[in-house]
Coordinates of C-alpha atoms in Angstrom, one line a residue:
Chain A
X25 CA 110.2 103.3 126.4
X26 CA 108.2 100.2 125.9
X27 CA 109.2 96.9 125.1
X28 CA 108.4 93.4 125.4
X29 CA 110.3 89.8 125.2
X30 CA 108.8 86.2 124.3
X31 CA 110.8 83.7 125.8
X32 CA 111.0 80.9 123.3
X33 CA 110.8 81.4 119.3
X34 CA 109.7 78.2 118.7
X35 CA 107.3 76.0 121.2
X36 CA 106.6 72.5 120.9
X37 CA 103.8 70.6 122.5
X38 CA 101.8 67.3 122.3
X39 CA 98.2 67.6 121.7
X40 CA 96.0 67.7 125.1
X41 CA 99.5 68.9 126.7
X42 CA 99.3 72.6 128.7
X43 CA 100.6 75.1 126.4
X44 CA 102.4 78.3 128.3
X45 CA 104.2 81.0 126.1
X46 CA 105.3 83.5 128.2
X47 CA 105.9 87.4 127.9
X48 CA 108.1 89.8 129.7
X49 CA 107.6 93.8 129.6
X50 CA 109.1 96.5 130.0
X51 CA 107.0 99.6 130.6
X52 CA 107.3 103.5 132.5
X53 CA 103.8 103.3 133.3
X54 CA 101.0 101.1 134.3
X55 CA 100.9 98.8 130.9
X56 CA 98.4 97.8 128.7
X57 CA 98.7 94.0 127.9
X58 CA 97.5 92.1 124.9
X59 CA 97.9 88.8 122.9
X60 CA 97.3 88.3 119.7
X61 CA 97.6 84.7 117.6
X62 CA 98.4 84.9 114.0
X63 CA 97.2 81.7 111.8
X64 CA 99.3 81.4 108.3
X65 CA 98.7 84.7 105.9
X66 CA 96.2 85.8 107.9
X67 CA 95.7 88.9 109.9
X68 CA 96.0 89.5 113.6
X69 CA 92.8 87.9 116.3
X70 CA 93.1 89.4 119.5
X71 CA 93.7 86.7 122.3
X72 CA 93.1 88.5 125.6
X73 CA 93.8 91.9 127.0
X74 CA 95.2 93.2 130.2
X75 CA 93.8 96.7 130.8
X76 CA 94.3 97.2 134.6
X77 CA 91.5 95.2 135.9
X78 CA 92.2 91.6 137.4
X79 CA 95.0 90.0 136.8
X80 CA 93.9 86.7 135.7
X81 CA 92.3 87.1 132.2
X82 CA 90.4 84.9 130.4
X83 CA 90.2 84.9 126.1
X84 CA 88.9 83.0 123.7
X85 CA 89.4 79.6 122.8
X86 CA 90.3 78.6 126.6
X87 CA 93.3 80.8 126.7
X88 CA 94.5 82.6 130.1
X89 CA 96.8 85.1 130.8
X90 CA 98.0 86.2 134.0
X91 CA 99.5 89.9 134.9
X92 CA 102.3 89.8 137.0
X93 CA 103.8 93.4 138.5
X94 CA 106.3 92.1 141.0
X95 CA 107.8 89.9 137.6
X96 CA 106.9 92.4 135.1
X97 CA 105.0 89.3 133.5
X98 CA 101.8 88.5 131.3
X99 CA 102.7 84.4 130.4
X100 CA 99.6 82.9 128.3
X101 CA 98.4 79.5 129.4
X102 CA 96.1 77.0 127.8
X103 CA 95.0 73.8 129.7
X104 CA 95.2 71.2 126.7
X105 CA 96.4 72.1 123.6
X106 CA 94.4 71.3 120.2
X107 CA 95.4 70.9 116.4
X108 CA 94.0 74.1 115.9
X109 CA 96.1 76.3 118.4
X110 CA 99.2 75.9 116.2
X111 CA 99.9 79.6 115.0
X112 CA 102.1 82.9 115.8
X113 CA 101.6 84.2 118.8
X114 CA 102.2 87.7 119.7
X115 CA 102.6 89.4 123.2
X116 CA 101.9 93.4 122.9
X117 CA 102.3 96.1 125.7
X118 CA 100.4 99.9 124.4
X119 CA 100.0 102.7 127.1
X120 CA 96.8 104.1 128.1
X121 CA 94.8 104.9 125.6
X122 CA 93.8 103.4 122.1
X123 CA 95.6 106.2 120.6
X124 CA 99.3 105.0 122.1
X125 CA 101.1 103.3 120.5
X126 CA 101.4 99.3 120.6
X127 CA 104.5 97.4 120.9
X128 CA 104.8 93.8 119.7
X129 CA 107.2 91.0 121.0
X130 CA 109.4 89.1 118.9
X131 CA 106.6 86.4 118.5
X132 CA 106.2 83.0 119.5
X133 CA 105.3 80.0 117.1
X134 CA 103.4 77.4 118.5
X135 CA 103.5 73.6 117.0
X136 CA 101.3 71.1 118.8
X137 CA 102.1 67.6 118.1
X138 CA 99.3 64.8 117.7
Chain B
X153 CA 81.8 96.0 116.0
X154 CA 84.6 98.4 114.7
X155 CA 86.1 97.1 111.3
X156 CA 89.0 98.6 109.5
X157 CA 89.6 97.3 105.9
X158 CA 92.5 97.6 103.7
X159 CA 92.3 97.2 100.0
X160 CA 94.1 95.6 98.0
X161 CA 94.7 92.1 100.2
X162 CA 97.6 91.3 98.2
X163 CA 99.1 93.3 95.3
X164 CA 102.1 91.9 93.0
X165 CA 104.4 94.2 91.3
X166 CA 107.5 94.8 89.1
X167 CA 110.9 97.0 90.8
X168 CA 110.5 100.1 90.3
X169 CA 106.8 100.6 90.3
X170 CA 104.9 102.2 93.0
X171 CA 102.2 100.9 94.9
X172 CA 99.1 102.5 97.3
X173 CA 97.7 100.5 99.8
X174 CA 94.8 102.0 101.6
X175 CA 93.3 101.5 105.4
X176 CA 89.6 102.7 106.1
X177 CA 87.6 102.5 109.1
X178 CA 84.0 101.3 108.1
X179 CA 81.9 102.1 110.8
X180 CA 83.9 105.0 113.2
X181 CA 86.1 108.2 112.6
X182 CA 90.0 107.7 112.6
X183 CA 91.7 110.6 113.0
X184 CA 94.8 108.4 113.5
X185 CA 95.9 105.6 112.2
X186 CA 99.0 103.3 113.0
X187 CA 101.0 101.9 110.2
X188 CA 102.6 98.4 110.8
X189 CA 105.2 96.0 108.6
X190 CA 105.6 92.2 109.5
X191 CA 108.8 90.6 107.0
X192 CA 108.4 86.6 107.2
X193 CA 108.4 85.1 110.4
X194 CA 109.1 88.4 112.2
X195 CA 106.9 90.5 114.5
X196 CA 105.3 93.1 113.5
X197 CA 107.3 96.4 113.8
X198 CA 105.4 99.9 113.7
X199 CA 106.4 102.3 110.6
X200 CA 104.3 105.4 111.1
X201 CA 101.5 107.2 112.6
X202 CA 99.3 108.9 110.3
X203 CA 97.3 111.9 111.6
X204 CA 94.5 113.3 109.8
X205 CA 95.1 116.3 108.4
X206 CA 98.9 116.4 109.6
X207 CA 101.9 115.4 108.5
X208 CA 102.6 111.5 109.6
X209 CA 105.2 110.6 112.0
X210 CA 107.6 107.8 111.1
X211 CA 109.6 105.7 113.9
X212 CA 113.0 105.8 113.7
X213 CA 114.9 104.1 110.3
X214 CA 111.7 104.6 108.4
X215 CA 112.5 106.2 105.0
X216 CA 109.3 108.9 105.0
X217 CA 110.1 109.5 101.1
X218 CA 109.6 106.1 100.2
X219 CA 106.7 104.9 102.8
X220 CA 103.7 108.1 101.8
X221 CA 101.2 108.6 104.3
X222 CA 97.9 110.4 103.5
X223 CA 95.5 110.8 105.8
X224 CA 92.6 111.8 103.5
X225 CA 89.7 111.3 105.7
X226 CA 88.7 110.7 109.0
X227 CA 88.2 107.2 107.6
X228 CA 90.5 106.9 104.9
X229 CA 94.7 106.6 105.4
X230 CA 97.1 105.3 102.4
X231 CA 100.3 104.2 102.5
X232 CA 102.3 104.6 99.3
X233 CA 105.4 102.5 98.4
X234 CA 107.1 104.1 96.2
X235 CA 110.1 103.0 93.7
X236 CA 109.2 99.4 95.6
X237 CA 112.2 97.3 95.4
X238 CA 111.9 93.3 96.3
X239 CA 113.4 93.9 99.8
X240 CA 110.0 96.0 100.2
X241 CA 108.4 92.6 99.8
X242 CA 106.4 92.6 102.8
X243 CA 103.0 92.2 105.1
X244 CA 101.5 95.5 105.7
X245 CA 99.1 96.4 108.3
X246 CA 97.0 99.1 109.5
X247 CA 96.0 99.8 113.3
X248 CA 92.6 102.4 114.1
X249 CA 91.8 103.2 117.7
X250 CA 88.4 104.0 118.1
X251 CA 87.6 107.5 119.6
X252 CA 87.5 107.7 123.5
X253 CA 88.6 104.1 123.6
X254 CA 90.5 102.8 126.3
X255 CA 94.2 100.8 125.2
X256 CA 92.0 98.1 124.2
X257 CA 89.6 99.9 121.5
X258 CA 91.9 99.3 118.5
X259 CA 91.1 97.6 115.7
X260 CA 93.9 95.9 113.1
X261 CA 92.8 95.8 109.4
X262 CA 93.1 92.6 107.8
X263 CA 96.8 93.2 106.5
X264 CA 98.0 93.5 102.8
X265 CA 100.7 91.5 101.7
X266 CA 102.7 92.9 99.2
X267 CA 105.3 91.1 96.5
X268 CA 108.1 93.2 94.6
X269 CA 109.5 91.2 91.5

């Protein structure tokens, strides 16, 4: 079975600071990878995805994630953090195909502090 | 791109009462759809899998009498809580993965957030 872990609840960091949330999985097969951010009542925006290409993957609004096998690991980074950035974050592991299911993390809340 | 819809966004209504919440895919053919429920400040945990024209699978702890699944369409699921109580009181959302996809051809709808009195 799948599963994943965010380290952290809650994460705190001063605006133009590096932001890294990081995400641990558990998976039988060669995972699927995916974060998603959350703003307040709001639906889900997809981050980045991990699908088995290279390991260091770029998003959108300068996020980065990088796949790590040997620690089972898929940590999302940000250079400087912004205002904006402050949300939910969610790390998801599927398997194969779109038709598998997709297993969220616990989530990670992000407050960036001016 | 691929966009799912759900309809209503948010729906308020007394104990008792049941409520239909519905998931389409606007622009593709879903013959499966994923069923999600985020409570406050929690992740979101996955309810059911709703097959078109088949019976839905629910994950484990999931009441199937109370949560209905009807996959009408091959762009149409609902979700149906029924005798909704306040503890119901949650964000619901609906996942479509587009035919011959890989993992990361999925689309979320933009959730419907539902209030029991």
């Amino acid at each position: 079975a799948q599963s994943v872990t965010q380290l952290g609840s809650h994460v705190s960091v001063s605006e133009g600071a590096l932001v890294l949330l990081r995400c641990n999985y558990s998976s039988s097969v060669p995972p699927y990878l995916f974060w998603y951010v959350q703003y307040p009542n709001q639906g889900l925006q997809l981050l980045l995805k991990y699908t088995s290409a290279a390991t260091l993957v770029k998003g959108i609004n300068g996020f980065e994630a990088e796949f790590k096998k040997s620690e089972t690991s898929f940590h999302l980074t940000k250079p400087s953090a912004h205002m904006s950035d402050a949300a939910e974050y969610f790390c998801a592991v599927s398997e194969g195909t779109s038709y598998d299911k997709v297993i969220f993390g616990p989530g990670t809340s992000l407050s960036v502090i001016p | 791109g691929a966009v799912v819809s759900q309809h209503p966004s948010r729906v308020i209504c007394k104990s008792g009462t049941s409520v239909k919440i519905e998931c389409r895919s606007l622009d593709f053919q879903a013959t499966t759809m994923f069923w999600y429920r985020q409570f406050p400040k929690q992740s979101l945990m996955l309810m059911a899998t709703s097959n078109e024209g088949s019976k839905a699978t629910y994950e484990q702890g999931v009441e199937k009498d109370k949560f209905l699944i009807n996959h009408a369409s091959l762009t149409l699921s609902t979700l149906t809580v029924t005798s909704a109580h306040p503890e119901d009181s949650s964000f619901y959302i609906c996942r479509a993965p587009v035919p011959a996809g890989g993992a990361e051809a999925q689309y979320f709808g933009p959730g419907t957030r539902l209030l029991v009195l």
